[in-house]
Structure formats: C-alpha cells, structure tokens
C-alpha cells in the first residue's frame, strides 16, 4: 500500500510540474514581449514572493522545480491562486523564506561538488 501511495504521489508531483512548466513557458513568452522586463537566461524563470512587506522578484534555475521545499511553495501557490496566474509566477511566502530555499539548494550543490 505504501508503494502505491508513493507512486500516486509521484504521479501527482509530475503532473503538477508539467502544469507549472507550461505556465512558466507562457510567462516567459509574455514577459519577453515587454521591453522593460529584465532578460531571463535560458533554463531560468522568474518568481515573486508576495507575502509580508514588499513583493520581491527572484530569477531561479529550472532545477528548483524538483526541490521539495520549492515544490511545497508551488502547491501553496496552486491552493491560493490556482493555475490562472498571469505573467510571473507568484508564491505565497515571505521573500526571506524563498531566499532560504535558494540558499540551501546552493549550499547542497556546492557541498556535493566539493566531494
């Protein structure tokens, strides 16, 4: 039963990732049309942390779509906003929380390359 549950969760995560990737691709297409938008490098996408004070924009690598902490933020965004967001992906967290997730992933990557 546990294997089935894990398999079902994996399928759910993959389906969510596919939907988010499509949304990000649409966002990149729309944002590339605006002349005032900062250029986003290939393999990256923009996300805005919107809770708390001033919303803050981040440019993150696509590999974050597999990070469990980031996936949790995406699930929270789905729950709060649905899939109807236009433009840059917004996540319902404080900028400091997103900075911690990004920093932790970078630390893990750096440690794995040092060994």
PDB file of C-alpha atoms in Angstrom:
ATOM      1  CA  UNK A   1       0.000   0.000   0.000  1.00  0.00           C
ATOM      2  CA  UNK A   2       2.856   2.380   0.839  1.00  0.00           C
ATOM      3  CA  UNK A   3       4.386   1.765  -2.579  1.00  0.00           C
ATOM      4  CA  UNK A   4       1.114   2.601  -4.283  1.00  0.00           C
ATOM      5  CA  UNK A   5       0.738   5.755  -2.231  1.00  0.00           C
ATOM      6  CA  UNK A   6       4.282   6.862  -3.086  1.00  0.00           C
ATOM      7  CA  UNK A   7       3.646   6.066  -6.728  1.00  0.00           C
ATOM      8  CA  UNK A   8       0.428   8.094  -6.679  1.00  0.00           C
ATOM      9  CA  UNK A   9       2.231  10.995  -5.031  1.00  0.00           C
ATOM     10  CA  UNK A  10       4.985  10.794  -7.653  1.00  0.00           C
ATOM     11  CA  UNK A  11       2.424  10.919 -10.454  1.00  0.00           C
ATOM     12  CA  UNK A  12       0.722  13.890  -8.800  1.00  0.00           C
ATOM     13  CA  UNK A  13       4.041  15.738  -8.438  1.00  0.00           C
ATOM     14  CA  UNK A  14       4.958  15.032 -12.076  1.00  0.00           C
ATOM     15  CA  UNK A  15       1.573  16.283 -13.278  1.00  0.00           C
ATOM     16  CA  UNK A  16       1.945  19.433 -11.183  1.00  0.00           C
ATOM     17  CA  UNK A  17       5.455  20.005 -12.521  1.00  0.00           C
ATOM     18  CA  UNK A  18       4.214  19.681 -16.097  1.00  0.00           C
ATOM     19  CA  UNK A  19       1.494  22.257 -15.422  1.00  0.00           C
ATOM     20  CA  UNK A  20       3.965  24.628 -13.767  1.00  0.00           C
ATOM     21  CA  UNK A  21       6.467  24.244 -16.608  1.00  0.00           C
ATOM     22  CA  UNK A  22       3.731  25.112 -19.119  1.00  0.00           C
ATOM     23  CA  UNK A  23       2.782  28.137 -17.018  1.00  0.00           C
ATOM     24  CA  UNK A  24       6.411  29.229 -16.790  1.00  0.00           C
ATOM     25  CA  UNK A  25       6.866  28.811 -20.540  1.00  0.00           C
ATOM     26  CA  UNK A  26       3.777  31.002 -21.148  1.00  0.00           C
ATOM     27  CA  UNK A  27       5.114  33.552 -18.659  1.00  0.00           C
ATOM     28  CA  UNK A  28       8.472  33.680 -20.388  1.00  0.00           C
ATOM     29  CA  UNK A  29       6.811  34.180 -23.758  1.00  0.00           C
ATOM     30  CA  UNK A  30       4.639  37.002 -22.393  1.00  0.00           C
ATOM     31  CA  UNK A  31       7.454  38.628 -20.423  1.00  0.00           C
ATOM     32  CA  UNK A  32       9.823  38.534 -23.384  1.00  0.00           C
ATOM     33  CA  UNK A  33       7.390  40.763 -25.287  1.00  0.00           C
ATOM     34  CA  UNK A  34       7.806  43.618 -22.800  1.00  0.00           C
ATOM     35  CA  UNK A  35      10.805  45.867 -23.337  1.00  0.00           C
ATOM     36  CA  UNK A  36      11.143  46.845 -19.660  1.00  0.00           C
ATOM     37  CA  UNK A  37      11.424  43.261 -18.419  1.00  0.00           C
ATOM     38  CA  UNK A  38      14.861  42.092 -17.346  1.00  0.00           C
ATOM     39  CA  UNK A  39      16.264  39.407 -19.622  1.00  0.00           C
ATOM     40  CA  UNK A  40      15.850  35.909 -18.182  1.00  0.00           C
ATOM     41  CA  UNK A  41      18.552  33.433 -19.125  1.00  0.00           C
ATOM     42  CA  UNK A  42      17.617  30.121 -20.681  1.00  0.00           C
ATOM     43  CA  UNK A  43      16.999  27.475 -18.034  1.00  0.00           C
ATOM     44  CA  UNK A  44      15.682  30.036 -15.532  1.00  0.00           C
ATOM     45  CA  UNK A  45      12.326  31.556 -14.637  1.00  0.00           C
ATOM     46  CA  UNK A  46      11.018  34.446 -12.589  1.00  0.00           C
ATOM     47  CA  UNK A  47       9.082  34.013  -9.367  1.00  0.00           C
ATOM     48  CA  UNK A  48       7.754  36.618  -6.933  1.00  0.00           C
ATOM     49  CA  UNK A  49       7.493  36.095  -3.162  1.00  0.00           C
ATOM     50  CA  UNK A  50       4.376  38.060  -2.262  1.00  0.00           C
ATOM     51  CA  UNK A  51       3.703  37.653   1.469  1.00  0.00           C
ATOM     52  CA  UNK A  52       4.719  40.229   4.021  1.00  0.00           C
ATOM     53  CA  UNK A  53       6.024  43.636   3.055  1.00  0.00           C
ATOM     54  CA  UNK A  54       7.248  44.434  -0.422  1.00  0.00           C
ATOM     55  CA  UNK A  55       6.981  41.628  -3.017  1.00  0.00           C
ATOM     56  CA  UNK A  56      10.408  40.529  -4.236  1.00  0.00           C
ATOM     57  CA  UNK A  57      11.272  39.055  -7.648  1.00  0.00           C
ATOM     58  CA  UNK A  58      13.730  36.185  -7.992  1.00  0.00           C
ATOM     59  CA  UNK A  59      15.249  34.527 -11.042  1.00  0.00           C
ATOM     60  CA  UNK A  60      15.733  30.829 -10.301  1.00  0.00           C
ATOM     61  CA  UNK A  61      17.008  27.830 -12.238  1.00  0.00           C
ATOM     62  CA  UNK A  62      14.542  25.268 -13.559  1.00  0.00           C
ATOM     63  CA  UNK A  63      16.150  22.641 -11.316  1.00  0.00           C
ATOM     64  CA  UNK A  64      14.276  24.211  -8.388  1.00  0.00           C
ATOM     65  CA  UNK A  65      11.134  22.595  -9.792  1.00  0.00           C
ATOM     66  CA  UNK A  66      12.389  19.332  -8.270  1.00  0.00           C
ATOM     67  CA  UNK A  67      13.357  20.760  -4.877  1.00  0.00           C
ATOM     68  CA  UNK A  68      10.870  19.519  -2.231  1.00  0.00           C
ATOM     69  CA  UNK A  69      10.737  22.876  -0.420  1.00  0.00           C
ATOM     70  CA  UNK A  70      10.110  24.744  -3.672  1.00  0.00           C
ATOM     71  CA  UNK A  71       7.501  22.189  -4.775  1.00  0.00           C
ATOM     72  CA  UNK A  72       5.713  22.873  -1.468  1.00  0.00           C
ATOM     73  CA  UNK A  73       5.636  26.585  -2.359  1.00  0.00           C
ATOM     74  CA  UNK A  74       4.178  25.694  -5.761  1.00  0.00           C
ATOM     75  CA  UNK A  75       1.483  23.603  -4.082  1.00  0.00           C
ATOM     76  CA  UNK A  76       0.694  26.554  -1.796  1.00  0.00           C
ATOM     77  CA  UNK A  77       0.506  28.831  -4.857  1.00  0.00           C
ATOM     78  CA  UNK A  78      -1.871  26.405  -6.572  1.00  0.00           C
ATOM     79  CA  UNK A  79      -4.061  26.302  -3.481  1.00  0.00           C
ATOM     80  CA  UNK A  80      -4.117  30.072  -3.036  1.00  0.00           C
ATOM     81  CA  UNK A  81      -4.139  31.321  -6.642  1.00  0.00           C
ATOM     82  CA  UNK A  82      -4.990  28.305  -8.807  1.00  0.00           C
ATOM     83  CA  UNK A  83      -3.472  27.982 -12.258  1.00  0.00           C
ATOM     84  CA  UNK A  84      -4.969  31.230 -13.527  1.00  0.00           C
ATOM     85  CA  UNK A  85      -1.989  33.453 -12.695  1.00  0.00           C
ATOM     86  CA  UNK A  86      -0.878  35.761 -15.478  1.00  0.00           C
ATOM     87  CA  UNK A  87       2.723  36.784 -16.007  1.00  0.00           C
ATOM     88  CA  UNK A  88       5.390  35.957 -13.434  1.00  0.00           C
ATOM     89  CA  UNK A  89       4.683  33.083 -11.046  1.00  0.00           C
ATOM     90  CA  UNK A  90       3.714  34.341  -7.572  1.00  0.00           C
ATOM     91  CA  UNK A  91       4.240  32.216  -4.473  1.00  0.00           C
ATOM     92  CA  UNK A  92       2.606  32.960  -1.108  1.00  0.00           C
ATOM     93  CA  UNK A  93       5.723  33.238   1.052  1.00  0.00           C
ATOM     94  CA  UNK A  94       7.972  35.868   2.547  1.00  0.00           C
ATOM     95  CA  UNK A  95      10.998  36.821   0.410  1.00  0.00           C
ATOM     96  CA  UNK A  96      13.261  35.624   3.228  1.00  0.00           C
ATOM     97  CA  UNK A  97      11.694  32.149   3.054  1.00  0.00           C
ATOM     98  CA  UNK A  98      12.385  31.893  -0.671  1.00  0.00           C
ATOM     99  CA  UNK A  99      15.935  33.187  -0.133  1.00  0.00           C
ATOM    100  CA  UNK A 100      16.467  30.397   2.437  1.00  0.00           C
ATOM    101  CA  UNK A 101      15.242  27.728  -0.012  1.00  0.00           C
ATOM    102  CA  UNK A 102      17.505  29.069  -2.756  1.00  0.00           C
ATOM    103  CA  UNK A 103      20.470  29.370  -0.393  1.00  0.00           C
ATOM    104  CA  UNK A 104      20.023  25.847   0.977  1.00  0.00           C
ATOM    105  CA  UNK A 105      19.872  24.338  -2.510  1.00  0.00           C
ATOM    106  CA  UNK A 106      23.040  26.220  -3.499  1.00  0.00           C
ATOM    107  CA  UNK A 107      24.822  25.018  -0.342  1.00  0.00           C
ATOM    108  CA  UNK A 108      23.838  21.388  -1.053  1.00  0.00           C
ATOM    109  CA  UNK A 109      25.007  21.701  -4.668  1.00  0.00           C
ATOM    110  CA  UNK A 110      28.310  23.287  -3.594  1.00  0.00           C
ATOM    111  CA  UNK A 111      28.911  20.565  -0.984  1.00  0.00           C
ATOM    112  CA  UNK A 112      28.195  17.789  -3.493  1.00  0.00           C
ATOM    113  CA  UNK A 113      30.749  19.195  -5.950  1.00  0.00           C
ATOM    114  CA  UNK A 114      33.419  19.544  -3.255  1.00  0.00           C
ATOM    115  CA  UNK A 115      33.421  15.787  -2.568  1.00  0.00           C
TER     116      UNK A 115
END
